[in-house]
Short mmCIF file of N, CA, C and O in Angstrom, two decimals:
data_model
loop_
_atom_site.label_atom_id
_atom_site.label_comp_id
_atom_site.label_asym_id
_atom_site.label_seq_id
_atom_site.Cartn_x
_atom_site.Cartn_y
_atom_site.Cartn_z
N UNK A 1350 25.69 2.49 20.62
CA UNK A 1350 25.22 1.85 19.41
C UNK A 1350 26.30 1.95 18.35
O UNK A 1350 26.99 2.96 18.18
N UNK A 1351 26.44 0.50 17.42
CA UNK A 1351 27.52 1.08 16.18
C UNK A 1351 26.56 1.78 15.36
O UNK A 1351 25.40 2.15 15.58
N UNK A 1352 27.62 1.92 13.99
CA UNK A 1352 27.25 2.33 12.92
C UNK A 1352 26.23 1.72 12.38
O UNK A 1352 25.33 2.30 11.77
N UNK A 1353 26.30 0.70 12.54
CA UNK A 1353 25.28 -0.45 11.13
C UNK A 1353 23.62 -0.07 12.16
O UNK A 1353 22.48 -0.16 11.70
N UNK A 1354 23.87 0.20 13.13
CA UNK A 1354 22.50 -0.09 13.55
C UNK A 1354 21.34 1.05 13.36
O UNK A 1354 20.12 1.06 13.51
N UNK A 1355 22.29 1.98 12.96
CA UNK A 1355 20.92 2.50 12.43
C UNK A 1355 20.39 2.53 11.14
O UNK A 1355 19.36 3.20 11.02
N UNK A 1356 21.02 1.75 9.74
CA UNK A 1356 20.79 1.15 8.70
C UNK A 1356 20.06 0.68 9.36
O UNK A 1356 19.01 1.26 9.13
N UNK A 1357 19.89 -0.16 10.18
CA UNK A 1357 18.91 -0.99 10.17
C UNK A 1357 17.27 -0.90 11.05
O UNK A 1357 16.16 -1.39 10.86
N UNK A 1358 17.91 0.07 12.13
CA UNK A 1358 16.48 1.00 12.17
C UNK A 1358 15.73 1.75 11.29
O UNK A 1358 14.50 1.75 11.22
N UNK A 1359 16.79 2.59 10.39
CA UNK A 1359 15.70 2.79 9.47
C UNK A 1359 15.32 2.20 8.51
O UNK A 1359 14.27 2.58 8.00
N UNK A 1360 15.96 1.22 8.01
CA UNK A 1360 15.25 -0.28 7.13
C UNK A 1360 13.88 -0.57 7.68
O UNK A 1360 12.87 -0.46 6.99
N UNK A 1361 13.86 -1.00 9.17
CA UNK A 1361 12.82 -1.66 9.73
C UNK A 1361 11.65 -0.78 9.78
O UNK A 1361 10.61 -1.44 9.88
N UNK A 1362 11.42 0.79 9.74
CA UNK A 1362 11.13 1.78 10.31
C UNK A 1362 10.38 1.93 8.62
O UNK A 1362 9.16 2.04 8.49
N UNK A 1363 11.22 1.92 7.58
CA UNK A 1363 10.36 2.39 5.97
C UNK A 1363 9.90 0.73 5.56
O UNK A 1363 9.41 0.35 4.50
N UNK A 1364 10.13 0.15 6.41
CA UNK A 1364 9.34 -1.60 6.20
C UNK A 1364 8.32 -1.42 6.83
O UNK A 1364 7.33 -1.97 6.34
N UNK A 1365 8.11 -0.73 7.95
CA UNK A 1365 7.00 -0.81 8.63
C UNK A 1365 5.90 -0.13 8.20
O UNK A 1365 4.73 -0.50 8.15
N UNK A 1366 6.72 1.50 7.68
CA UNK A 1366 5.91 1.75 7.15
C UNK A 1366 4.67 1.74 6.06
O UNK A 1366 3.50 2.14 6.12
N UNK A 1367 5.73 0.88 4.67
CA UNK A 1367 4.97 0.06 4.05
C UNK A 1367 4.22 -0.73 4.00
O UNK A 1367 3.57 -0.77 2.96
N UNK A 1368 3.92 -1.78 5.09
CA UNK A 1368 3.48 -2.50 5.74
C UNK A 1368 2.38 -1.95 6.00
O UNK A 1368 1.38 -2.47 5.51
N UNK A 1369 2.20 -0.65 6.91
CA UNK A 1369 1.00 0.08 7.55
C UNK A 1369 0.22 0.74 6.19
O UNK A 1369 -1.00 0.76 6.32
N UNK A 1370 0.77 1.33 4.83
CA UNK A 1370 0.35 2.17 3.55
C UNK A 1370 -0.27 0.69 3.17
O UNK A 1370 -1.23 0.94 2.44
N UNK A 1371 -0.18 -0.51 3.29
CA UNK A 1371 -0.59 -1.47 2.48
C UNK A 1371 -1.94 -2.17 2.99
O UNK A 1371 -2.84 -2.55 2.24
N UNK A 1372 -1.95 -2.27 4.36
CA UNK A 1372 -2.70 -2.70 5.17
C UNK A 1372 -4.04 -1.47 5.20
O UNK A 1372 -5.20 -1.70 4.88
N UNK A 1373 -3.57 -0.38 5.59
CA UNK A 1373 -4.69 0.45 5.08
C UNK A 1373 -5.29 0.65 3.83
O UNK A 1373 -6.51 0.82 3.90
N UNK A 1374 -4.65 0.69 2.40
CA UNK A 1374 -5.32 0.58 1.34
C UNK A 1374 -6.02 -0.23 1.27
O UNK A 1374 -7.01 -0.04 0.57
N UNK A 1375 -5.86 -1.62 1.99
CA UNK A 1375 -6.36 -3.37 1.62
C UNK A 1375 -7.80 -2.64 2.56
O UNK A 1375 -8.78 -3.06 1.94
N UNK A 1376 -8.14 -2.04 3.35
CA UNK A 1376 -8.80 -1.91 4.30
C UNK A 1376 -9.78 -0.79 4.02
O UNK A 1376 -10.97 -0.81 4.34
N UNK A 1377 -9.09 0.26 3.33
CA UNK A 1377 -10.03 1.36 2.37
C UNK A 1377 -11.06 0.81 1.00
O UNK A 1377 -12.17 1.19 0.64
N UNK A 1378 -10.14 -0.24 0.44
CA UNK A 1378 -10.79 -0.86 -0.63
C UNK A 1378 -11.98 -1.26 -0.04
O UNK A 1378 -13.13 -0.90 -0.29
N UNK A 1379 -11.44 -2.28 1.01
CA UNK A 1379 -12.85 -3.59 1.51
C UNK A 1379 -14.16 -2.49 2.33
O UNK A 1379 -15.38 -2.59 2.46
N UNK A 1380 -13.18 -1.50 2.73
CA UNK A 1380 -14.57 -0.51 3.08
C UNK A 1380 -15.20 0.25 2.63
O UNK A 1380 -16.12 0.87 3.16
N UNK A 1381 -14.64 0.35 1.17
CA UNK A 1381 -15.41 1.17 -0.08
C UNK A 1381 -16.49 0.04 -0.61
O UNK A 1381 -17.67 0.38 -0.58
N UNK A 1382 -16.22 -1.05 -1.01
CA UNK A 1382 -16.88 -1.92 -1.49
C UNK A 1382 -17.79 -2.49 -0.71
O UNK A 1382 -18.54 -3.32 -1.22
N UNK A 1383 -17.90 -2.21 0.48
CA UNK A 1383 -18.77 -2.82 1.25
C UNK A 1383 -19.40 -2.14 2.35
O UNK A 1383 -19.46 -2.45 3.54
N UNK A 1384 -19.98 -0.94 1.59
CA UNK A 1384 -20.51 -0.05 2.97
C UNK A 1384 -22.08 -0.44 3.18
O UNK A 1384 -22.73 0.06 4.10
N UNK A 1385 -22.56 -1.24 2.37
CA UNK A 1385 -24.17 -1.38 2.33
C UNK A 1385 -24.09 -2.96 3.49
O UNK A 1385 -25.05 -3.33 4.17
N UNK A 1386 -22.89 -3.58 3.46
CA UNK A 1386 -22.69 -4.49 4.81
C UNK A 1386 -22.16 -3.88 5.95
O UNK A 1386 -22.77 -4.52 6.81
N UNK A 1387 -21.41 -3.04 6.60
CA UNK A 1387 -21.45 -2.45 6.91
C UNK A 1387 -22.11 -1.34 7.96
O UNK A 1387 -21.88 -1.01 9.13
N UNK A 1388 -23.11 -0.93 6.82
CA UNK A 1388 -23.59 0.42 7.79
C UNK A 1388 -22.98 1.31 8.07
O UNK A 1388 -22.19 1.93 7.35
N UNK A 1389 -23.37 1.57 9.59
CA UNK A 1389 -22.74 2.69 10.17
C UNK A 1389 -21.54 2.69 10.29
O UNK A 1389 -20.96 3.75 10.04
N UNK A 1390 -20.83 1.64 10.68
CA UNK A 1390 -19.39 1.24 10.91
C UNK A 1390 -18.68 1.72 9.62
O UNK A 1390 -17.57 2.23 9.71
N UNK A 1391 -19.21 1.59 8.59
CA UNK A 1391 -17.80 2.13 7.36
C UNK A 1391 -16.97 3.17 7.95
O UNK A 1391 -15.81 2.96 8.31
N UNK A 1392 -17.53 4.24 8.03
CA UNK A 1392 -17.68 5.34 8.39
C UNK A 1392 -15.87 5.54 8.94
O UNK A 1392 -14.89 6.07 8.41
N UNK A 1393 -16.14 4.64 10.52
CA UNK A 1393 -15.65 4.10 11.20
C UNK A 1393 -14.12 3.35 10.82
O UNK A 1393 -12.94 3.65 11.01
N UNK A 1394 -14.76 2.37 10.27
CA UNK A 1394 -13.10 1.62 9.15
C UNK A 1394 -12.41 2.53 8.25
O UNK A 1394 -11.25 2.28 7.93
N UNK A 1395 -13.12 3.73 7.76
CA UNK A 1395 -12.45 4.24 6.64
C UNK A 1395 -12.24 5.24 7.03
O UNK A 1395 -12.24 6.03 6.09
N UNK A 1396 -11.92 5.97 8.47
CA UNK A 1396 -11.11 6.88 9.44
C UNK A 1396 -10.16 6.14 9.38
O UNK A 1396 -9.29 6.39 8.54
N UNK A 1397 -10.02 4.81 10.41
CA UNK A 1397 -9.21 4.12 10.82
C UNK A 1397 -7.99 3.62 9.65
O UNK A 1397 -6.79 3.51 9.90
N UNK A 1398 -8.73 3.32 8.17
CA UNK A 1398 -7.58 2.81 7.50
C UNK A 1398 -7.32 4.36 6.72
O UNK A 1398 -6.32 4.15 6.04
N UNK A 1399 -7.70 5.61 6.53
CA UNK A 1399 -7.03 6.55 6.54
C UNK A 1399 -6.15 7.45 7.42
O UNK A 1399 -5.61 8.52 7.11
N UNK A 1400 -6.12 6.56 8.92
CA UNK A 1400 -5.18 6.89 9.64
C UNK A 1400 -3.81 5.80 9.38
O UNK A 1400 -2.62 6.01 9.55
N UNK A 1401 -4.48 4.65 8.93
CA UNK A 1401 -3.30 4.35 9.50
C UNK A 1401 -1.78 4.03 7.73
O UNK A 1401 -0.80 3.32 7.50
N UNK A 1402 -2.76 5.32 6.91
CA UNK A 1402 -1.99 5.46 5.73
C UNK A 1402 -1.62 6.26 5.73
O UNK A 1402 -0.60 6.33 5.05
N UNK A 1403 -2.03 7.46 6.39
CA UNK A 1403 -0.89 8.56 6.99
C UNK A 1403 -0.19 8.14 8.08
O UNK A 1403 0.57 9.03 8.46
N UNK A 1404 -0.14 7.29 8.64
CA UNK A 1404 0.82 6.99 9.41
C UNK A 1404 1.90 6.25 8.82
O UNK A 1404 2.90 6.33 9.53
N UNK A 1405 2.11 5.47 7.67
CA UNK A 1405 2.63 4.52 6.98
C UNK A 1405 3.72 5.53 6.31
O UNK A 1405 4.94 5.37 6.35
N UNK A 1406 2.87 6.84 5.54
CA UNK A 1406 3.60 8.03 4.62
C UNK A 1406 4.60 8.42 5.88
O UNK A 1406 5.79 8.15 5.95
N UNK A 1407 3.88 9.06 6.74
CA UNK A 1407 5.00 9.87 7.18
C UNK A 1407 6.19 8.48 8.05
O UNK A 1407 7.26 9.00 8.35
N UNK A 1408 6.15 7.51 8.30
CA UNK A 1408 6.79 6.73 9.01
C UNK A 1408 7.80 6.84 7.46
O UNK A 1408 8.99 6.98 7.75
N UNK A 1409 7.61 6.81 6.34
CA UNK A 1409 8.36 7.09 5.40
C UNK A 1409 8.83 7.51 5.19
O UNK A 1409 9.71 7.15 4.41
N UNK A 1410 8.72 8.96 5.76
CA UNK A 1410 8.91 10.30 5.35
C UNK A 1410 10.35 11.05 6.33
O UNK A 1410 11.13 11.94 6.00
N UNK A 1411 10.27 10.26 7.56
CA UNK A 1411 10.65 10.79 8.47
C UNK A 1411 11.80 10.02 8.71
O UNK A 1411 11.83 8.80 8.58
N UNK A 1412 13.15 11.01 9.19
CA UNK A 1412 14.90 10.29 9.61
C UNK A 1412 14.81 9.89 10.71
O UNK A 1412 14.13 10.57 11.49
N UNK A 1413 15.33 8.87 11.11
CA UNK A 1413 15.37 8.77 12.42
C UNK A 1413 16.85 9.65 12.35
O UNK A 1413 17.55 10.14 11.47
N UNK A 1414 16.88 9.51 14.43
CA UNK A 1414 18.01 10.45 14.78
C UNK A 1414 19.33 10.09 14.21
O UNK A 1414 19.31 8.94 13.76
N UNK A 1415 20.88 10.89 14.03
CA UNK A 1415 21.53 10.00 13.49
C UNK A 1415 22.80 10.00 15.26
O UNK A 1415 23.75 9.23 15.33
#
């Protein structure tokens, strides 16, 4: 691998992550606001989009190898 390519893994890597922190908030909101449609399932969505906003942080958080 050259040099440049891992600029650009980790570009793609804190893009993604943002991507995943954004998609879960959009997904925490709609499942806060709407647990009386819902039901049981909120429950359910609002594991899922609090997983996948810790997954977004630490995809942030973390170097890739150099």
């Amino acid at each position: 691998m050259s040099e440049g390519d891992t600029f650009w893994v980790s570009l793609a890597e804190r893009l993604f992550g943002l991507l995943l922190i954004v998609i879960g908030a959009i997904m925490l909101y709609y499942t806060a606001t709407s647990t009386d449609t819902l039901g049981g399932f909120s429950v359910l969505f609002g594991a899922l989009s609090v997983i996948l906003v810790l997954l977004g942080i630490f995809l942030l958080l973390v170097k890739p190898p150099e």
